[in-house]
CSV table of C-alpha atoms and ligand atoms in Angstrom, one decimal:
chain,number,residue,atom,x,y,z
G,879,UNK,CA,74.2,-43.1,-70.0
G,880,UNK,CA,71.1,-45.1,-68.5
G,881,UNK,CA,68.4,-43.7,-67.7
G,882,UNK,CA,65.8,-45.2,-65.0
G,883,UNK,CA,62.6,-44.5,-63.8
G,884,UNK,CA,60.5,-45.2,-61.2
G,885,UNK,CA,57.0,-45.1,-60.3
G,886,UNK,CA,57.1,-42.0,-62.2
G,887,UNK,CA,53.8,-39.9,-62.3
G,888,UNK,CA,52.1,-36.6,-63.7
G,889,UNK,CA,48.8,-35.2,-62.8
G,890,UNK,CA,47.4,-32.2,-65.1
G,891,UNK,CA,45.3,-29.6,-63.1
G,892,UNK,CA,42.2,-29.0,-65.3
G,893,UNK,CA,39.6,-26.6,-64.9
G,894,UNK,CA,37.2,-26.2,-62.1
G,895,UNK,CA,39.5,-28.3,-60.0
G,896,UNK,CA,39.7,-31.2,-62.2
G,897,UNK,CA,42.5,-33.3,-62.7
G,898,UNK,CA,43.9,-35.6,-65.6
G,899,UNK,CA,46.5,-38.2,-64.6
G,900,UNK,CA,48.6,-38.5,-67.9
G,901,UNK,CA,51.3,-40.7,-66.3
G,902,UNK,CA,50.8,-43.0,-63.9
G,903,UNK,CA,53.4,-45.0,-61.9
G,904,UNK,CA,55.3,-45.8,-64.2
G,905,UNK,CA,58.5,-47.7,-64.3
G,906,UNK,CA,61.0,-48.5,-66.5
G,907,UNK,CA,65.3,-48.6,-67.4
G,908,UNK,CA,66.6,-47.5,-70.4
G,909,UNK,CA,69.9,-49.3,-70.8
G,910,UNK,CA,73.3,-47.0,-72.1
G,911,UNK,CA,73.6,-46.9,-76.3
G,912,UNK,CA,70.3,-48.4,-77.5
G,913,UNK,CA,67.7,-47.5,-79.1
G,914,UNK,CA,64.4,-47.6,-77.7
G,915,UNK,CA,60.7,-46.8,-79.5
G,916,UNK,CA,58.1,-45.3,-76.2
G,917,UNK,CA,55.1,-46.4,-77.7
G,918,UNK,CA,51.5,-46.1,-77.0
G,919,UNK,CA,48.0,-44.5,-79.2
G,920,UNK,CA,47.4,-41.1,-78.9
G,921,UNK,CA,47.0,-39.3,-75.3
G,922,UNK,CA,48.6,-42.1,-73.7
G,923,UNK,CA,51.4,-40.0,-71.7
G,924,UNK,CA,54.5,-40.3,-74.1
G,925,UNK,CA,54.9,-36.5,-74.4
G,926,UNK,CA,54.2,-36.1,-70.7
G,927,UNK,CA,56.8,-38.5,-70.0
G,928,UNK,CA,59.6,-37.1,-72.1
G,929,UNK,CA,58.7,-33.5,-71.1
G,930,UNK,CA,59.7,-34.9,-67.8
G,931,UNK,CA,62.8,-36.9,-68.6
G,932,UNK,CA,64.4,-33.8,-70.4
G,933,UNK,CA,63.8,-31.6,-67.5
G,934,UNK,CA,60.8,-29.4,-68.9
G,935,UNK,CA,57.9,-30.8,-66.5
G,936,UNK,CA,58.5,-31.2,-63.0
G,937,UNK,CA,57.3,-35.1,-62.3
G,938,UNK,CA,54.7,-35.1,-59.0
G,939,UNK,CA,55.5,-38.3,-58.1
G,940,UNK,CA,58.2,-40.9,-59.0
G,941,UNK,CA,62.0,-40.4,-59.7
G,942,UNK,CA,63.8,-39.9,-62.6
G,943,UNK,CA,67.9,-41.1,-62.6
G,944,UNK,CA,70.2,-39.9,-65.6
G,945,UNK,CA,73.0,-42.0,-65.0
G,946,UNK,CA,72.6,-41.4,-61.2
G,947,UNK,CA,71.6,-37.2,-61.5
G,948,UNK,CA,68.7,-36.1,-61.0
G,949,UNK,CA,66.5,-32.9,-62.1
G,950,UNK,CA,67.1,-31.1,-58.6
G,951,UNK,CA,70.6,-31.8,-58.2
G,952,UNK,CA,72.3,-32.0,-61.3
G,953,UNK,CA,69.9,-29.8,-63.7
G,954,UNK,CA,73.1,-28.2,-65.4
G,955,UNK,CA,74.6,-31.2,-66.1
G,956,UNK,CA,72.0,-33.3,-67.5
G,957,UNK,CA,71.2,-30.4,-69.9
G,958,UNK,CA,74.5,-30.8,-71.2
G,959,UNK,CA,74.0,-34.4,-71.6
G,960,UNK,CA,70.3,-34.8,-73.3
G,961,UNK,CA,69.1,-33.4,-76.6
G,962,UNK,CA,65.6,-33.4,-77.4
G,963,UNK,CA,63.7,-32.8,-81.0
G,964,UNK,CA,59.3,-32.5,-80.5
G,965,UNK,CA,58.7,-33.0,-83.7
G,966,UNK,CA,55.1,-30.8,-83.1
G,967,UNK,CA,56.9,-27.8,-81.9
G,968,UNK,CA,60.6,-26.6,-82.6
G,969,UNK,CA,63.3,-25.6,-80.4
G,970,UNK,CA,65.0,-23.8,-83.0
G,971,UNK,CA,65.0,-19.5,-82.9
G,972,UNK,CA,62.1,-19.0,-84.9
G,973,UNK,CA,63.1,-15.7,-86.6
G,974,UNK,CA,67.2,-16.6,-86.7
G,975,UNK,CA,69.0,-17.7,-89.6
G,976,UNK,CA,69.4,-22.2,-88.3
G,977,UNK,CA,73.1,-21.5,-88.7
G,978,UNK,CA,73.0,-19.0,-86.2
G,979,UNK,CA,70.9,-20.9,-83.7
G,980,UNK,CA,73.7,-23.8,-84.3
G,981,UNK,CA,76.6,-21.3,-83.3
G,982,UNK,CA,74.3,-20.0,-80.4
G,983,UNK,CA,74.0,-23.8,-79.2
G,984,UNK,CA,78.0,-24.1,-80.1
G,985,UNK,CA,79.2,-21.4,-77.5
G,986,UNK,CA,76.0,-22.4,-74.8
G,987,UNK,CA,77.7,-25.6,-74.9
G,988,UNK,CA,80.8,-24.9,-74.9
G,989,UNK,CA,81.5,-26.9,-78.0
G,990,UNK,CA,85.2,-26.7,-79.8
G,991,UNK,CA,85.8,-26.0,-82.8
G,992,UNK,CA,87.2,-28.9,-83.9
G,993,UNK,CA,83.7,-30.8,-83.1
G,994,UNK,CA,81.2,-28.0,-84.8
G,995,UNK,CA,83.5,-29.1,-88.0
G,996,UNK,CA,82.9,-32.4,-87.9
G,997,UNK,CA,79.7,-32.2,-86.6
G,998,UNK,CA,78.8,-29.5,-89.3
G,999,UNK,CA,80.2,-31.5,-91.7
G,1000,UNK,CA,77.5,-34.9,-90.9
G,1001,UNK,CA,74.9,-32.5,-90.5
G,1002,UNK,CA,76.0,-31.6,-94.4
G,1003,UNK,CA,76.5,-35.1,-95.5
G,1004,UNK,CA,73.7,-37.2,-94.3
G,1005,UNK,CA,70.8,-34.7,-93.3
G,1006,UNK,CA,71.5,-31.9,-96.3
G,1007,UNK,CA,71.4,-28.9,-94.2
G,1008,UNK,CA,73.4,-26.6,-96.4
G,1009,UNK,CA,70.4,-26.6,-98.5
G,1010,UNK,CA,68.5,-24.3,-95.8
G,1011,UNK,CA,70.8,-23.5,-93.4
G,1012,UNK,CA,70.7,-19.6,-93.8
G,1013,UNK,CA,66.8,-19.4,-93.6
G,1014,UNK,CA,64.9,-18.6,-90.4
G,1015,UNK,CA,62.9,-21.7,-89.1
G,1016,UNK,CA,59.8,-19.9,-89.8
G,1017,UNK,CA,60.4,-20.2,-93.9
G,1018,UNK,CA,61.3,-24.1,-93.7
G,1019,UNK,CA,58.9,-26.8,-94.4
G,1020,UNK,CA,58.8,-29.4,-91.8
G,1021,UNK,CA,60.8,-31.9,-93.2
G,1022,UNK,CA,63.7,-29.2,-93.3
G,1023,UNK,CA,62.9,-28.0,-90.0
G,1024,UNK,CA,62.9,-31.4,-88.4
G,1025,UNK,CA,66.3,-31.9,-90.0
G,1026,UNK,CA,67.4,-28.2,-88.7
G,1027,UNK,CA,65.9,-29.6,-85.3
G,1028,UNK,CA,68.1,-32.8,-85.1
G,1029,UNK,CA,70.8,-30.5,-86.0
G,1030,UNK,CA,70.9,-28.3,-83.0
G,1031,UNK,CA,69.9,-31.3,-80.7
G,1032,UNK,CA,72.9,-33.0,-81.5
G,1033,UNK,CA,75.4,-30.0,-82.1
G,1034,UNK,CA,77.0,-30.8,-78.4
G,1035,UNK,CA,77.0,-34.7,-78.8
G,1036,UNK,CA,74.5,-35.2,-76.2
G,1037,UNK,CA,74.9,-38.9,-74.5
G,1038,UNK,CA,71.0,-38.9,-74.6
G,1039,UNK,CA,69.0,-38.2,-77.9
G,1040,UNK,CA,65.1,-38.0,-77.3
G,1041,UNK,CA,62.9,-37.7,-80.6
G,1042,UNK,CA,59.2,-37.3,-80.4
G,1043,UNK,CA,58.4,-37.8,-83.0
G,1044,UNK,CA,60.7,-37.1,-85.3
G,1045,UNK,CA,59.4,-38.4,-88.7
G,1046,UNK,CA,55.9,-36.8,-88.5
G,1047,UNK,CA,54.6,-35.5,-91.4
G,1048,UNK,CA,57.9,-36.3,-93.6
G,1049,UNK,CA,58.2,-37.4,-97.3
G,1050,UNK,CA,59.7,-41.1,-97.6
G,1051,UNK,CA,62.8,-40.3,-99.2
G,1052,UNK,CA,63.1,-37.7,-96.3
G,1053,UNK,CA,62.4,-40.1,-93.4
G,1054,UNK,CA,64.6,-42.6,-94.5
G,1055,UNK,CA,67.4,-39.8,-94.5
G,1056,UNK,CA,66.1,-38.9,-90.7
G,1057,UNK,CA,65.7,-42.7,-90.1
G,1058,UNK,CA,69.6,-43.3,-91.2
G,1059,UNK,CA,70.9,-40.6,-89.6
G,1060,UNK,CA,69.6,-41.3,-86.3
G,1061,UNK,CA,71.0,-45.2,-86.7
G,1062,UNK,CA,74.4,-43.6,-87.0
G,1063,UNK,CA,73.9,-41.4,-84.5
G,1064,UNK,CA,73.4,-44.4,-82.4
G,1065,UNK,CA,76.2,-46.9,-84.0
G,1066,UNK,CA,79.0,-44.6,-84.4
G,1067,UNK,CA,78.4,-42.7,-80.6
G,1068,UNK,CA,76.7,-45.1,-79.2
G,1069,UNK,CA,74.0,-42.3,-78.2
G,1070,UNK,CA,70.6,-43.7,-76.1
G,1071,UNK,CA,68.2,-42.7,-78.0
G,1072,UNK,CA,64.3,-42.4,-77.3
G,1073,UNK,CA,61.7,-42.5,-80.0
G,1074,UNK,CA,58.4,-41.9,-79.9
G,1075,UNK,CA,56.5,-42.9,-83.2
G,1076,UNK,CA,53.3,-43.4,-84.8
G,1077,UNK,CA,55.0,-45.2,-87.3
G,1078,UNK,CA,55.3,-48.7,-87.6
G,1079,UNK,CA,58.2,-49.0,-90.0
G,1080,UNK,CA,60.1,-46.5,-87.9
G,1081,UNK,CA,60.3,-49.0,-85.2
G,1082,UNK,CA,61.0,-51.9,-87.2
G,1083,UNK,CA,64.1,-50.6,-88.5
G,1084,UNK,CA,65.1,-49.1,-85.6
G,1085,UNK,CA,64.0,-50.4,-82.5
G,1086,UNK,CA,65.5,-53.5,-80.5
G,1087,UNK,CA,63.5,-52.7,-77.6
G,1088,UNK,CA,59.8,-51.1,-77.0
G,1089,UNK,CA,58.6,-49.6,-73.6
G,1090,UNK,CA,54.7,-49.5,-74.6
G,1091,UNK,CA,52.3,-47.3,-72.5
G,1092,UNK,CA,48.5,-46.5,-72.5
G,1093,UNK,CA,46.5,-44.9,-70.6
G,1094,UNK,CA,49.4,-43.3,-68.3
G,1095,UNK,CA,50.4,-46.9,-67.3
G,1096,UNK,CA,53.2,-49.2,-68.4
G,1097,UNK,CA,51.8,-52.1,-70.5
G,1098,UNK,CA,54.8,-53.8,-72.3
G,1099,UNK,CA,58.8,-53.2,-71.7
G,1100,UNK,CA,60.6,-55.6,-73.9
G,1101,UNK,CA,62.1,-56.6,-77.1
G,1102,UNK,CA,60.3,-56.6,-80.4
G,1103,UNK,CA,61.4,-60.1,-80.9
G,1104,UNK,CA,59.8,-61.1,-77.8
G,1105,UNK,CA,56.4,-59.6,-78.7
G,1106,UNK,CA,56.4,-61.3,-82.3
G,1107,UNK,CA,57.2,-64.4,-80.3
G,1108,UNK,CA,54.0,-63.7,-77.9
G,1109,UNK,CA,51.5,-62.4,-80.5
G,1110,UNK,CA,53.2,-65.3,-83.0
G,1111,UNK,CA,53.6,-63.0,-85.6
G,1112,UNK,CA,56.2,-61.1,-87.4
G,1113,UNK,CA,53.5,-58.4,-88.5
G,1114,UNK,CA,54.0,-55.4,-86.3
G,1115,UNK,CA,51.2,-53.5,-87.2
G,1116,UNK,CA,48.6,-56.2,-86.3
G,1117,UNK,CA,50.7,-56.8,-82.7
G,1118,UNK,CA,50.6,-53.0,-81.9
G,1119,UNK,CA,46.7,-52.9,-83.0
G,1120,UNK,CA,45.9,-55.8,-80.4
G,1121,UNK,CA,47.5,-54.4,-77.7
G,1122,UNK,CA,45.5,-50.9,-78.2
G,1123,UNK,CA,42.7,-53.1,-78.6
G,1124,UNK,CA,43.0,-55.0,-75.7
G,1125,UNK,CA,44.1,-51.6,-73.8
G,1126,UNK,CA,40.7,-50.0,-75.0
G,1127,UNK,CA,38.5,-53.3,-73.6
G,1128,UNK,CA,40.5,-52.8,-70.1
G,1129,UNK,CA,39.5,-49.1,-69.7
G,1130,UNK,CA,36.5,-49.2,-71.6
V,1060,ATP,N1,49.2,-29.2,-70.7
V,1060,ATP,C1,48.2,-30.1,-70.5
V,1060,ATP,N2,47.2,-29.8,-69.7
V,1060,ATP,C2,46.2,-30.7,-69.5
V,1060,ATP,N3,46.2,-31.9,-70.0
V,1060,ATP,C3,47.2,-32.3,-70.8
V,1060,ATP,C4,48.3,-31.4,-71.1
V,1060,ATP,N4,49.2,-32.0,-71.9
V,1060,ATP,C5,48.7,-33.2,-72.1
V,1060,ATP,N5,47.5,-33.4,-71.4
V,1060,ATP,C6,46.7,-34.6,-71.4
V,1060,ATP,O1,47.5,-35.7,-70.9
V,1060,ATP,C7,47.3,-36.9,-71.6
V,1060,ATP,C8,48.6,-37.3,-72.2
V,1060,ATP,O2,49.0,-36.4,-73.2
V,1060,ATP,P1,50.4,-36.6,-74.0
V,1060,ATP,O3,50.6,-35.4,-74.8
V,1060,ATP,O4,51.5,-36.9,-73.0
V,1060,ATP,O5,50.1,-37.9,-74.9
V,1060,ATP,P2,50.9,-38.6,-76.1
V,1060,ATP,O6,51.1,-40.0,-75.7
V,1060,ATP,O7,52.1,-37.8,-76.3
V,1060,ATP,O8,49.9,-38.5,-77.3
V,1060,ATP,P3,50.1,-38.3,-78.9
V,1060,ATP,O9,50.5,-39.6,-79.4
V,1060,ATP,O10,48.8,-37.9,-79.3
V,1060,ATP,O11,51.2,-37.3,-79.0
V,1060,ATP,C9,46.2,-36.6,-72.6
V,1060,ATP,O12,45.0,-37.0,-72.1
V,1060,ATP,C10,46.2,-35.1,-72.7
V,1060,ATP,O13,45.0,-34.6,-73.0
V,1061,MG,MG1,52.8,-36.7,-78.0
């Protein structure tokens, strides 16, 4: 499942007839089965631009192709397709046991039986869900929340898995967990997956590819290997701090 874009934009009405353009022509492909980090400092449109690749914001401008559907055609079946986790805000049922909210998502989706097993059964494995599974999301600390979040997202084997982000706020031990989940995920289903991440060492062990933004507009679409080759340095951190730097000269 690829996803493209195209000169895809969003314009917030503010108060007093003013107007905030959080996305801003942007363009971009998401190729089927990898795994890509959407990058860019704080307020630079990722949200915006997820919101409206899952179907939750209506775009004003631009078009947005999920392996050829679109939003006004094929709403149903690209909700079948995509899963999304927000790591600021849950999805879950607040006040429901998470096991009930999985069996909820089981019959919405029309899931067998045979896959809630299995599935079940990784969600037991690699993201410990037993441990909290009969608790309302509203007694869970994040970490367990986000895990109870990646559940339900991925309950009905989406073809399209996007996280933003997913490892905010989370212990090390626990993000590694999160971190290796999501690379099987990826290997074994060979699910697209979108991150968005503050984290440096989340795209380093994930990432092949980057699509950075700032401001609402497209400023880098390309490997990771590519930018250490530009910036001639293996040191992530320092690459991604130039090109906000750079990104705050141009707008300053
Ligand atoms: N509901 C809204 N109404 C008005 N403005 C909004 C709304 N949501 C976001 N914005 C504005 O749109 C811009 C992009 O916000 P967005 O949440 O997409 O950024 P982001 O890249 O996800 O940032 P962060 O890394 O902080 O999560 C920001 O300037 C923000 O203030
Ligand atoms: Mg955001």
């Amino acid at each position: 499942m690829s996803i493209e874009v195209e000169k895809l934009s969003k314009v917030y009405k503010l108060k007093k007839s003013q107007k905030k353009v959080a996305v801003d022509d942007i363009s971009f492909t998401i190729p089927s089965g990898e795994i890509v980090g959407f990058i860019g400092p704080n307020g630079a449109g990722k949200s915006t631009t997820i919101k409206m690749l899952t179907g939750i914001l209506v775009p004003d401008g631009g078009t947005i192709s999920i392996d050829g559907m679109n939003f006004k055609k094929n709403r149903k079946q690209i909700m079948y397709k995509i899963g999304v986790v927000f790591g600021q805000k849950s999805v879950l049922c607040w006040d429901i046991p998470v096991l009930d909210t999985l069996k909820l998502f089981k019959d919405m989706y029309k899931v067998s039986d045979s896959v809630y097993e299995e599935n079940m059964r990784l969600f037991r494995d690699v993201l410990g869900i037993d441990e909290f599974i009969n608790q309302p999301p509203r007694l869970l600390s994040l970490g367990q929340r986000m895990k109870a979040d990646l559940a339900a997202s991925l309950i009905y084997n989406p073809d399209i898995l996007f996280l933003d982000e997913p490892t905010i706020g989370i212990d090390v031990l626990s993000k590694e967990r999160i971190r290796d989940f999501i690379q099987k995920i990826n290997r074994e289903r060979h699910t697209t997956i979108i991150l968005t991440t503050h984290d440096v060492s989340d795209i380093e062990t994930l990432c092949e590819k980057m699509i950075i933004i700032d401001k609402g507009s497209l400023i880098y679409d390309g490997t990771l290997e590519d930018l250490k080759d530009k910036y001639k340095t293996t040191d992530l951190e320092e690459i991604i701090k130039n090109i906000y730097r750079n990104g705050e000269m141009k707008y300053a």
